[in-house]
Amino acid sequence: MVSVTRAVFGDLPLGAGTVEKFQLQSDQLRVDIISWGCTITALEVKDRQGRASDLVLGFAELEGYLQKQPYFGAVVGRVANRIAKGTFTLDGKEYQLAINNGPNSLHGGVRGFDKVLWTPQVLSNGVEFSRVSPDGEEGYPGELKVWVTYTLDGGELVINYRAQASQTTPVNLTNHSYFNLAGQGSPNIYDHEVTIEADAFLPVDETLIPTGEVAPVQGTAFDLRKPVELGKHLQEFHMNGFDHNFCLKGSKEKRFCARVHHAGSGRVLEVYTTQLGVQFYTGNFLDGTLKGKSGAVYPKHSGFCLETQNWPDAVNQPHFPPVLLKPGEEYDHTTWFKFSVA
């Protein structure tokens, strides 16, 4: 059984609307999601002793989510990840997007899907959010109707994304939750064991745009096919952290993507997806300046993201999986975050 409760989370400035919070609860999971950016604000899971902790970084109050912050828990789009120089050409016309990450466009632009109020509808086991992104929003062509559905099934949080376009436009949606299986506010994720089921990854340039090469992980720091303890692994390979797309095996069926195990608590997160890529990000840009829930600060490497998505900059790289959504087609993909205790 899943219970769904609804409450006011806060009011936007200048009478711009009321943000609601939806709490989904099963025997194994409790998840709070707000209508601002379809944002996961809390996710509670028990450890092997039966003690529940909140595993996602974020804020207790709406004000936290309205400040400049690194997409904690939000749905990002129209196009997640980076588009080189914020430009692409479609049917002979060049489009210029908002530049908000060095020379590039990141996560939909200055006011992406994470910074808007969505319309909620309560379901028996979750909540569906919808919005219409108008033609020209952040420079993207065509109107885009979008639905994001969160449902609980035992220890699984299921996120489904759907979209329909009035004209051809790139679409790539994901959720940007930062997890720490020891509990949010824990100082780092070095004691987490990570596995990613990918034979290839995308090398990036100094602005984190893929170079175009699809490189085998074999014999590199990116070979995470067998579990590695993150802190030791970063040290061994002298790495600042991960912020890379791992290429998943083709086919749009549900498949295993990644597993993270925290030995101290016994918590395990497994990720399954119908997407062709996952961006593994280790919170390299967190710097301890934001104050989160319960007064926690979030230093570098205090959370990780597993953003299931299409490959970054695919709109400019013809040999990457196609990212364009045409009128009459439907964008539809699902990701499963499965929590358990080992």
PDB file of N, CA, C and O in Angstrom, residues 9 12 18-24 31-43 56-57 62 65-66 69 71-77 112-121 127-132 145-151 157-162 173-179 337:
ATOM      1  N   PHE A   9       3.782  23.806   0.631  1.00  0.00           N
ATOM      2  CA  PHE A   9       5.213  23.874   0.960  1.00  0.00           C
ATOM      3  C   PHE A   9       5.665  25.325   1.114  1.00  0.00           C
ATOM      4  O   PHE A   9       6.588  25.619   1.852  1.00  0.00           O
ATOM      5  N   LEU A  12       5.365  31.351  -3.709  1.00  0.00           N
ATOM      6  CA  LEU A  12       6.373  32.017  -4.527  1.00  0.00           C
ATOM      7  C   LEU A  12       6.258  33.532  -4.343  1.00  0.00           C
ATOM      8  O   LEU A  12       5.168  34.049  -4.059  1.00  0.00           O
ATOM      9  N   THR A  18       1.418  29.033  -5.457  1.00  0.00           N
ATOM     10  CA  THR A  18       1.682  28.243  -4.250  1.00  0.00           C
ATOM     11  C   THR A  18       2.362  26.943  -4.643  1.00  0.00           C
ATOM     12  O   THR A  18       1.925  26.261  -5.570  1.00  0.00           O
ATOM     13  N   VAL A  19       3.435  26.624  -3.935  1.00  0.00           N
ATOM     14  CA  VAL A  19       4.157  25.376  -4.167  1.00  0.00           C
ATOM     15  C   VAL A  19       3.628  24.340  -3.183  1.00  0.00           C
ATOM     16  O   VAL A  19       3.570  24.582  -1.974  1.00  0.00           O
ATOM     17  N   GLU A  20       3.239  23.178  -3.723  1.00  0.00           N
ATOM     18  CA  GLU A  20       2.710  22.107  -2.881  1.00  0.00           C
ATOM     19  C   GLU A  20       3.745  21.000  -2.713  1.00  0.00           C
ATOM     20  O   GLU A  20       4.616  20.816  -3.564  1.00  0.00           O
ATOM     21  N   LYS A  21       3.593  20.270  -1.603  1.00  0.00           N
ATOM     22  CA  LYS A  21       4.462  19.117  -1.343  1.00  0.00           C
ATOM     23  C   LYS A  21       3.593  17.865  -1.307  1.00  0.00           C
ATOM     24  O   LYS A  21       2.521  17.855  -0.697  1.00  0.00           O
ATOM     25  N   PHE A  22       4.087  16.810  -1.951  1.00  0.00           N
ATOM     26  CA  PHE A  22       3.386  15.528  -1.996  1.00  0.00           C
ATOM     27  C   PHE A  22       4.279  14.500  -1.320  1.00  0.00           C
ATOM     28  O   PHE A  22       5.431  14.330  -1.714  1.00  0.00           O
ATOM     29  N   GLN A  23       3.735  13.849  -0.307  1.00  0.00           N
ATOM     30  CA  GLN A  23       4.506  12.831   0.399  1.00  0.00           C
ATOM     31  C   GLN A  23       3.976  11.453   0.015  1.00  0.00           C
ATOM     32  O   GLN A  23       2.797  11.165   0.202  1.00  0.00           O
ATOM     33  N   LEU A  24       4.869  10.651  -0.581  1.00  0.00           N
ATOM     34  CA  LEU A  24       4.513   9.287  -0.968  1.00  0.00           C
ATOM     35  C   LEU A  24       5.166   8.349   0.046  1.00  0.00           C
ATOM     36  O   LEU A  24       6.359   8.471   0.332  1.00  0.00           O
ATOM     37  N   VAL A  31       9.003   9.490   0.340  1.00  0.00           N
ATOM     38  CA  VAL A  31       9.550  10.463  -0.598  1.00  0.00           C
ATOM     39  C   VAL A  31       8.686  11.717  -0.576  1.00  0.00           C
ATOM     40  O   VAL A  31       7.459  11.636  -0.648  1.00  0.00           O
ATOM     41  N   ASP A  32       9.334  12.891  -0.466  1.00  0.00           N
ATOM     42  CA  ASP A  32       8.648  14.177  -0.567  1.00  0.00           C
ATOM     43  C   ASP A  32       9.029  14.823  -1.891  1.00  0.00           C
ATOM     44  O   ASP A  32      10.227  14.923  -2.215  1.00  0.00           O
ATOM     45  N   ILE A  33       8.016  15.289  -2.632  1.00  0.00           N
ATOM     46  CA  ILE A  33       8.242  15.925  -3.939  1.00  0.00           C
ATOM     47  C   ILE A  33       7.427  17.203  -3.974  1.00  0.00           C
ATOM     48  O   ILE A  33       6.251  17.203  -3.595  1.00  0.00           O
ATOM     49  N   ILE A  34       8.020  18.295  -4.441  1.00  0.00           N
ATOM     50  CA  ILE A  34       7.290  19.566  -4.531  1.00  0.00           C
ATOM     51  C   ILE A  34       7.004  19.913  -5.985  1.00  0.00           C
ATOM     52  O   ILE A  34       7.675  19.422  -6.907  1.00  0.00           O
ATOM     53  N   SER A  35       6.008  20.771  -6.169  1.00  0.00           N
ATOM     54  CA  SER A  35       5.576  21.129  -7.530  1.00  0.00           C
ATOM     55  C   SER A  35       6.493  22.173  -8.176  1.00  0.00           C
ATOM     56  O   SER A  35       6.345  22.474  -9.359  1.00  0.00           O
ATOM     57  N   TRP A  36       7.432  22.722  -7.429  1.00  0.00           N
ATOM     58  CA  TRP A  36       8.447  23.619  -7.998  1.00  0.00           C
ATOM     59  C   TRP A  36       9.559  22.746  -8.571  1.00  0.00           C
ATOM     60  O   TRP A  36      10.295  22.074  -7.841  1.00  0.00           O
ATOM     61  N   GLY A  37       9.655  22.669  -9.891  1.00  0.00           N
ATOM     62  CA  GLY A  37      10.704  21.872 -10.526  1.00  0.00           C
ATOM     63  C   GLY A  37      10.548  20.371 -10.379  1.00  0.00           C
ATOM     64  O   GLY A  37      11.496  19.633 -10.633  1.00  0.00           O
ATOM     65  N   CYS A  38       9.351  19.886  -9.965  1.00  0.00           N
ATOM     66  CA  CYS A  38       9.139  18.443  -9.712  1.00  0.00           C
ATOM     67  C   CYS A  38      10.250  17.901  -8.821  1.00  0.00           C
ATOM     68  O   CYS A  38      10.794  16.815  -9.041  1.00  0.00           O
ATOM     69  N   THR A  39      10.589  18.651  -7.785  1.00  0.00           N
ATOM     70  CA  THR A  39      11.808  18.418  -7.016  1.00  0.00           C
ATOM     71  C   THR A  39      11.600  17.429  -5.866  1.00  0.00           C
ATOM     72  O   THR A  39      10.693  17.603  -5.047  1.00  0.00           O
ATOM     73  N   ILE A  40      12.481  16.419  -5.794  1.00  0.00           N
ATOM     74  CA  ILE A  40      12.508  15.504  -4.646  1.00  0.00           C
ATOM     75  C   ILE A  40      13.242  16.230  -3.515  1.00  0.00           C
ATOM     76  O   ILE A  40      14.438  16.524  -3.630  1.00  0.00           O
ATOM     77  N   THR A  41      12.525  16.537  -2.426  1.00  0.00           N
ATOM     78  CA  THR A  41      13.127  17.288  -1.325  1.00  0.00           C
ATOM     79  C   THR A  41      13.574  16.395  -0.175  1.00  0.00           C
ATOM     80  O   THR A  41      14.369  16.816   0.665  1.00  0.00           O
ATOM     81  N   ALA A  42      13.040  15.174  -0.103  1.00  0.00           N
ATOM     82  CA  ALA A  42      13.443  14.229   0.953  1.00  0.00           C
ATOM     83  C   ALA A  42      13.172  12.813   0.469  1.00  0.00           C
ATOM     84  O   ALA A  42      12.238  12.586  -0.317  1.00  0.00           O
ATOM     85  N   LEU A  43      13.991  11.869   0.924  1.00  0.00           N
ATOM     86  CA  LEU A  43      13.797  10.466   0.568  1.00  0.00           C
ATOM     87  C   LEU A  43      14.353   9.638   1.731  1.00  0.00           C
ATOM     88  O   LEU A  43      15.563   9.609   1.940  1.00  0.00           O
ATOM     89  N   VAL A  56      18.742  12.355   0.475  1.00  0.00           N
ATOM     90  CA  VAL A  56      18.961  13.320  -0.613  1.00  0.00           C
ATOM     91  C   VAL A  56      19.308  14.701  -0.068  1.00  0.00           C
ATOM     92  O   VAL A  56      18.737  15.165   0.927  1.00  0.00           O
ATOM     93  N   LEU A  57      20.257  15.355  -0.729  1.00  0.00           N
ATOM     94  CA  LEU A  57      20.657  16.705  -0.358  1.00  0.00           C
ATOM     95  C   LEU A  57      19.554  17.681  -0.769  1.00  0.00           C
ATOM     96  O   LEU A  57      18.876  17.468  -1.782  1.00  0.00           O
ATOM     97  N   LEU A  62      11.157  26.367   1.094  1.00  0.00           N
ATOM     98  CA  LEU A  62      11.092  26.740  -0.331  1.00  0.00           C
ATOM     99  C   LEU A  62      12.203  27.717  -0.707  1.00  0.00           C
ATOM    100  O   LEU A  62      12.781  27.615  -1.797  1.00  0.00           O
ATOM    101  N   TYR A  65      15.276  26.483  -2.420  1.00  0.00           N
ATOM    102  CA  TYR A  65      15.185  26.058  -3.826  1.00  0.00           C
ATOM    103  C   TYR A  65      15.070  27.250  -4.784  1.00  0.00           C
ATOM    104  O   TYR A  65      15.262  27.083  -5.991  1.00  0.00           O
ATOM    105  N   LEU A  66      14.765  28.436  -4.245  1.00  0.00           N
ATOM    106  CA  LEU A  66      14.635  29.617  -5.110  1.00  0.00           C
ATOM    107  C   LEU A  66      15.959  30.348  -5.271  1.00  0.00           C
ATOM    108  O   LEU A  66      16.099  31.205  -6.141  1.00  0.00           O
ATOM    109  N   GLN A  69      21.344  27.393  -6.755  1.00  0.00           N
ATOM    110  CA  GLN A  69      21.760  26.120  -6.140  1.00  0.00           C
ATOM    111  C   GLN A  69      21.850  25.063  -7.237  1.00  0.00           C
ATOM    112  O   GLN A  69      21.315  25.240  -8.332  1.00  0.00           O
ATOM    113  N   TYR A  71      20.683  22.416  -8.661  1.00  0.00           N
ATOM    114  CA  TYR A  71      19.639  21.517  -9.188  1.00  0.00           C
ATOM    115  C   TYR A  71      19.290  20.390  -8.214  1.00  0.00           C
ATOM    116  O   TYR A  71      18.889  19.307  -8.638  1.00  0.00           O
ATOM    117  N   PHE A  72      19.395  20.626  -6.903  1.00  0.00           N
ATOM    118  CA  PHE A  72      19.099  19.569  -5.932  1.00  0.00           C
ATOM    119  C   PHE A  72      17.719  18.970  -6.182  1.00  0.00           C
ATOM    120  O   PHE A  72      16.704  19.650  -6.079  1.00  0.00           O
ATOM    121  N   GLY A  73      17.677  17.682  -6.533  1.00  0.00           N
ATOM    122  CA  GLY A  73      16.431  16.924  -6.597  1.00  0.00           C
ATOM    123  C   GLY A  73      15.493  17.227  -7.748  1.00  0.00           C
ATOM    124  O   GLY A  73      14.429  16.622  -7.858  1.00  0.00           O
ATOM    125  N   ALA A  74      15.857  18.172  -8.612  1.00  0.00           N
ATOM    126  CA  ALA A  74      14.903  18.686  -9.603  1.00  0.00           C
ATOM    127  C   ALA A  74      14.883  17.867 -10.890  1.00  0.00           C
ATOM    128  O   ALA A  74      15.813  17.126 -11.202  1.00  0.00           O
ATOM    129  N   VAL A  75      13.795  18.053 -11.641  1.00  0.00           N
ATOM    130  CA  VAL A  75      13.751  17.581 -13.028  1.00  0.00           C
ATOM    131  C   VAL A  75      14.373  18.672 -13.891  1.00  0.00           C
ATOM    132  O   VAL A  75      14.039  19.857 -13.751  1.00  0.00           O
ATOM    133  N   VAL A  76      15.309  18.291 -14.761  1.00  0.00           N
ATOM    134  CA  VAL A  76      15.978  19.284 -15.611  1.00  0.00           C
ATOM    135  C   VAL A  76      15.643  19.036 -17.082  1.00  0.00           C
ATOM    136  O   VAL A  76      15.490  17.895 -17.518  1.00  0.00           O
ATOM    137  N   GLY A  77      15.494  20.124 -17.822  1.00  0.00           N
ATOM    138  CA  GLY A  77      15.128  20.071 -19.236  1.00  0.00           C
ATOM    139  C   GLY A  77      14.933  21.491 -19.751  1.00  0.00           C
ATOM    140  O   GLY A  77      15.092  22.442 -19.010  1.00  0.00           O
ATOM    141  N   GLY A 112      15.252  26.835 -16.605  1.00  0.00           N
ATOM    142  CA  GLY A 112      14.879  25.525 -17.120  1.00  0.00           C
ATOM    143  C   GLY A 112      13.686  24.957 -16.374  1.00  0.00           C
ATOM    144  O   GLY A 112      13.025  25.641 -15.577  1.00  0.00           O
ATOM    145  N   PHE A 113      13.418  23.689 -16.601  1.00  0.00           N
ATOM    146  CA  PHE A 113      12.253  23.034 -16.003  1.00  0.00           C
ATOM    147  C   PHE A 113      12.346  22.948 -14.472  1.00  0.00           C
ATOM    148  O   PHE A 113      11.344  22.705 -13.794  1.00  0.00           O
ATOM    149  N   ASP A 114      13.563  23.122 -13.934  1.00  0.00           N
ATOM    150  CA  ASP A 114      13.751  23.096 -12.478  1.00  0.00           C
ATOM    151  C   ASP A 114      13.281  24.375 -11.808  1.00  0.00           C
ATOM    152  O   ASP A 114      13.129  24.422 -10.587  1.00  0.00           O
ATOM    153  N   LYS A 115      13.059  25.449 -12.574  1.00  0.00           N
ATOM    154  CA  LYS A 115      12.730  26.762 -12.010  1.00  0.00           C
ATOM    155  C   LYS A 115      11.336  27.224 -12.414  1.00  0.00           C
ATOM    156  O   LYS A 115      11.095  28.420 -12.590  1.00  0.00           O
ATOM    157  N   VAL A 116      10.417  26.279 -12.568  1.00  0.00           N
ATOM    158  CA  VAL A 116       9.029  26.616 -12.912  1.00  0.00           C
ATOM    159  C   VAL A 116       8.081  25.813 -12.031  1.00  0.00           C
ATOM    160  O   VAL A 116       8.444  24.773 -11.479  1.00  0.00           O
ATOM    161  N   LEU A 117       6.850  26.328 -11.926  1.00  0.00           N
ATOM    162  CA  LEU A 117       5.809  25.662 -11.150  1.00  0.00           C
ATOM    163  C   LEU A 117       5.044  24.718 -12.070  1.00  0.00           C
ATOM    164  O   LEU A 117       4.558  25.118 -13.126  1.00  0.00           O
ATOM    165  N   TRP A 118       4.964  23.456 -11.681  1.00  0.00           N
ATOM    166  CA  TRP A 118       4.268  22.433 -12.453  1.00  0.00           C
ATOM    167  C   TRP A 118       2.868  22.217 -11.885  1.00  0.00           C
ATOM    168  O   TRP A 118       2.610  22.497 -10.714  1.00  0.00           O
ATOM    169  N   THR A 119       1.983  21.671 -12.711  1.00  0.00           N
ATOM    170  CA  THR A 119       0.607  21.383 -12.292  1.00  0.00           C
ATOM    171  C   THR A 119       0.522  19.929 -11.836  1.00  0.00           C
ATOM    172  O   THR A 119       0.808  19.020 -12.612  1.00  0.00           O
ATOM    173  N   PRO A 120       0.116  19.710 -10.567  1.00  0.00           N
ATOM    174  CA  PRO A 120       0.102  18.345 -10.043  1.00  0.00           C
ATOM    175  C   PRO A 120      -1.257  17.660 -10.176  1.00  0.00           C
ATOM    176  O   PRO A 120      -2.298  18.311 -10.205  1.00  0.00           O
ATOM    177  N   GLN A 121      -1.208  16.344 -10.244  1.00  0.00           N
ATOM    178  CA  GLN A 121      -2.423  15.530 -10.149  1.00  0.00           C
ATOM    179  C   GLN A 121      -2.091  14.310  -9.291  1.00  0.00           C
ATOM    180  O   GLN A 121      -1.153  13.553  -9.602  1.00  0.00           O
ATOM    181  N   VAL A 127       2.198  10.781  -7.858  1.00  0.00           N
ATOM    182  CA  VAL A 127       1.752  12.098  -8.327  1.00  0.00           C
ATOM    183  C   VAL A 127       2.297  12.334  -9.734  1.00  0.00           C
ATOM    184  O   VAL A 127       3.420  11.937 -10.054  1.00  0.00           O
ATOM    185  N   GLU A 128       1.449  12.948 -10.567  1.00  0.00           N
ATOM    186  CA  GLU A 128       1.862  13.310 -11.930  1.00  0.00           C
ATOM    187  C   GLU A 128       1.915  14.829 -12.027  1.00  0.00           C
ATOM    188  O   GLU A 128       0.987  15.526 -11.620  1.00  0.00           O
ATOM    189  N   PHE A 129       3.013  15.340 -12.578  1.00  0.00           N
ATOM    190  CA  PHE A 129       3.169  16.778 -12.810  1.00  0.00           C
ATOM    191  C   PHE A 129       3.147  17.033 -14.315  1.00  0.00           C
ATOM    192  O   PHE A 129       3.672  16.231 -15.088  1.00  0.00           O
ATOM    193  N   SER A 130       2.558  18.162 -14.712  1.00  0.00           N
ATOM    194  CA  SER A 130       2.551  18.496 -16.138  1.00  0.00           C
ATOM    195  C   SER A 130       2.795  19.981 -16.314  1.00  0.00           C
ATOM    196  O   SER A 130       2.548  20.790 -15.408  1.00  0.00           O
ATOM    197  N   ARG A 131       3.287  20.337 -17.485  1.00  0.00           N
ATOM    198  CA  ARG A 131       3.408  21.743 -17.861  1.00  0.00           C
ATOM    199  C   ARG A 131       3.537  21.836 -19.375  1.00  0.00           C
ATOM    200  O   ARG A 131       3.878  20.841 -20.046  1.00  0.00           O
ATOM    201  N   VAL A 132       3.294  23.031 -19.899  1.00  0.00           N
ATOM    202  CA  VAL A 132       3.523  23.302 -21.317  1.00  0.00           C
ATOM    203  C   VAL A 132       4.674  24.293 -21.412  1.00  0.00           C
ATOM    204  O   VAL A 132       4.602  25.402 -20.869  1.00  0.00           O
ATOM    205  N   LYS A 145       4.693  19.800 -24.597  1.00  0.00           N
ATOM    206  CA  LYS A 145       3.866  19.358 -23.467  1.00  0.00           C
ATOM    207  C   LYS A 145       4.635  18.270 -22.733  1.00  0.00           C
ATOM    208  O   LYS A 145       5.117  17.316 -23.374  1.00  0.00           O
ATOM    209  N   VAL A 146       4.724  18.398 -21.406  1.00  0.00           N
ATOM    210  CA  VAL A 146       5.560  17.484 -20.622  1.00  0.00           C
ATOM    211  C   VAL A 146       4.786  16.933 -19.426  1.00  0.00           C
ATOM    212  O   VAL A 146       4.044  17.670 -18.771  1.00  0.00           O
ATOM    213  N   TRP A 147       4.978  15.645 -19.167  1.00  0.00           N
ATOM    214  CA  TRP A 147       4.406  14.979 -17.989  1.00  0.00           C
ATOM    215  C   TRP A 147       5.512  14.214 -17.271  1.00  0.00           C
ATOM    216  O   TRP A 147       6.266  13.475 -17.895  1.00  0.00           O
ATOM    217  N   VAL A 148       5.619  14.425 -15.962  1.00  0.00           N
ATOM    218  CA  VAL A 148       6.576  13.670 -15.142  1.00  0.00           C
ATOM    219  C   VAL A 148       5.793  13.003 -14.023  1.00  0.00           C
ATOM    220  O   VAL A 148       5.084  13.682 -13.266  1.00  0.00           O
ATOM    221  N   THR A 149       5.899  11.675 -13.920  1.00  0.00           N
ATOM    222  CA  THR A 149       5.116  10.914 -12.942  1.00  0.00           C
ATOM    223  C   THR A 149       6.042  10.192 -11.970  1.00  0.00           C
ATOM    224  O   THR A 149       6.963   9.491 -12.395  1.00  0.00           O
ATOM    225  N   TYR A 150       5.793  10.418 -10.683  1.00  0.00           N
ATOM    226  CA  TYR A 150       6.520   9.713  -9.624  1.00  0.00           C
ATOM    227  C   TYR A 150       5.558   8.711  -8.979  1.00  0.00           C
ATOM    228  O   TYR A 150       4.476   9.106  -8.518  1.00  0.00           O
ATOM    229  N   THR A 151       5.945   7.441  -8.931  1.00  0.00           N
ATOM    230  CA  THR A 151       5.134   6.448  -8.225  1.00  0.00           C
ATOM    231  C   THR A 151       6.042   5.604  -7.333  1.00  0.00           C
ATOM    232  O   THR A 151       7.238   5.458  -7.607  1.00  0.00           O
ATOM    233  N   LEU A 157      11.267   3.696  -6.262  1.00  0.00           N
ATOM    234  CA  LEU A 157      10.726   4.966  -6.738  1.00  0.00           C
ATOM    235  C   LEU A 157      10.841   4.945  -8.260  1.00  0.00           C
ATOM    236  O   LEU A 157      11.941   4.791  -8.802  1.00  0.00           O
ATOM    237  N   VAL A 158       9.696   5.074  -8.943  1.00  0.00           N
ATOM    238  CA  VAL A 158       9.663   4.995 -10.408  1.00  0.00           C
ATOM    239  C   VAL A 158       9.367   6.383 -10.956  1.00  0.00           C
ATOM    240  O   VAL A 158       8.397   7.030 -10.532  1.00  0.00           O
ATOM    241  N   ILE A 159      10.199   6.849 -11.887  1.00  0.00           N
ATOM    242  CA  ILE A 159       9.983   8.160 -12.519  1.00  0.00           C
ATOM    243  C   ILE A 159       9.775   7.940 -14.009  1.00  0.00           C
ATOM    244  O   ILE A 159      10.629   7.358 -14.682  1.00  0.00           O
ATOM    245  N   ASN A 160       8.623   8.406 -14.508  1.00  0.00           N
ATOM    246  CA  ASN A 160       8.327   8.317 -15.937  1.00  0.00           C
ATOM    247  C   ASN A 160       8.248   9.722 -16.522  1.00  0.00           C
ATOM    248  O   ASN A 160       7.656  10.622 -15.927  1.00  0.00           O
ATOM    249  N   TYR A 161       8.876   9.887 -17.674  1.00  0.00           N
ATOM    250  CA  TYR A 161       8.889  11.177 -18.372  1.00  0.00           C
ATOM    251  C   TYR A 161       8.237  11.004 -19.739  1.00  0.00           C
ATOM    252  O   TYR A 161       8.608  10.086 -20.484  1.00  0.00           O
ATOM    253  N   ARG A 162       7.287  11.886 -20.063  1.00  0.00           N
ATOM    254  CA  ARG A 162       6.676  11.865 -21.390  1.00  0.00           C
ATOM    255  C   ARG A 162       6.631  13.281 -21.944  1.00  0.00           C
ATOM    256  O   ARG A 162       6.490  14.244 -21.182  1.00  0.00           O
ATOM    257  N   LEU A 173      15.220  14.570 -20.753  1.00  0.00           N
ATOM    258  CA  LEU A 173      14.811  14.888 -19.386  1.00  0.00           C
ATOM    259  C   LEU A 173      15.434  13.922 -18.387  1.00  0.00           C
ATOM    260  O   LEU A 173      15.621  12.744 -18.685  1.00  0.00           O
ATOM    261  N   THR A 174      15.746  14.440 -17.194  1.00  0.00           N
ATOM    262  CA  THR A 174      16.244  13.568 -16.133  1.00  0.00           C
ATOM    263  C   THR A 174      15.955  14.186 -14.784  1.00  0.00           C
ATOM    264  O   THR A 174      15.528  15.336 -14.693  1.00  0.00           O
ATOM    265  N   ASN A 175      16.208  13.405 -13.742  1.00  0.00           N
ATOM    266  CA  ASN A 175      16.117  13.914 -12.379  1.00  0.00           C
ATOM    267  C   ASN A 175      17.529  14.103 -11.834  1.00  0.00           C
ATOM    268  O   ASN A 175      18.414  13.285 -12.061  1.00  0.00           O
ATOM    269  N   HIS A 176      17.711  15.201 -11.085  1.00  0.00           N
ATOM    270  CA  HIS A 176      19.052  15.589 -10.640  1.00  0.00           C
ATOM    271  C   HIS A 176      19.202  15.467  -9.119  1.00  0.00           C
ATOM    272  O   HIS A 176      19.783  16.347  -8.481  1.00  0.00           O
ATOM    273  N   SER A 177      18.708  14.376  -8.541  1.00  0.00           N
ATOM    274  CA  SER A 177      18.879  14.172  -7.090  1.00  0.00           C
ATOM    275  C   SER A 177      20.328  13.847  -6.755  1.00  0.00           C
ATOM    276  O   SER A 177      20.995  13.100  -7.473  1.00  0.00           O
ATOM    277  N   TYR A 178      20.789  14.430  -5.646  1.00  0.00           N
ATOM    278  CA  TYR A 178      22.092  14.111  -5.081  1.00  0.00           C
ATOM    279  C   TYR A 178      21.849  13.164  -3.898  1.00  0.00           C
ATOM    280  O   TYR A 178      21.157  13.521  -2.947  1.00  0.00           O
ATOM    281  N   PHE A 179      22.445  11.992  -3.948  1.00  0.00           N
ATOM    282  CA  PHE A 179      22.250  10.981  -2.910  1.00  0.00           C
ATOM    283  C   PHE A 179      23.489  10.863  -2.016  1.00  0.00           C
ATOM    284  O   PHE A 179      24.626  11.021  -2.490  1.00  0.00           O
ATOM    285  N   PHE A 337      14.533   3.742  -9.276  1.00  0.00           N
ATOM    286  CA  PHE A 337      15.500   3.805  -8.182  1.00  0.00           C
ATOM    287  C   PHE A 337      15.038   2.809  -7.118  1.00  0.00           C
ATOM    288  O   PHE A 337      14.017   3.016  -6.457  1.00  0.00           O
TER     289      PHE A 337
END
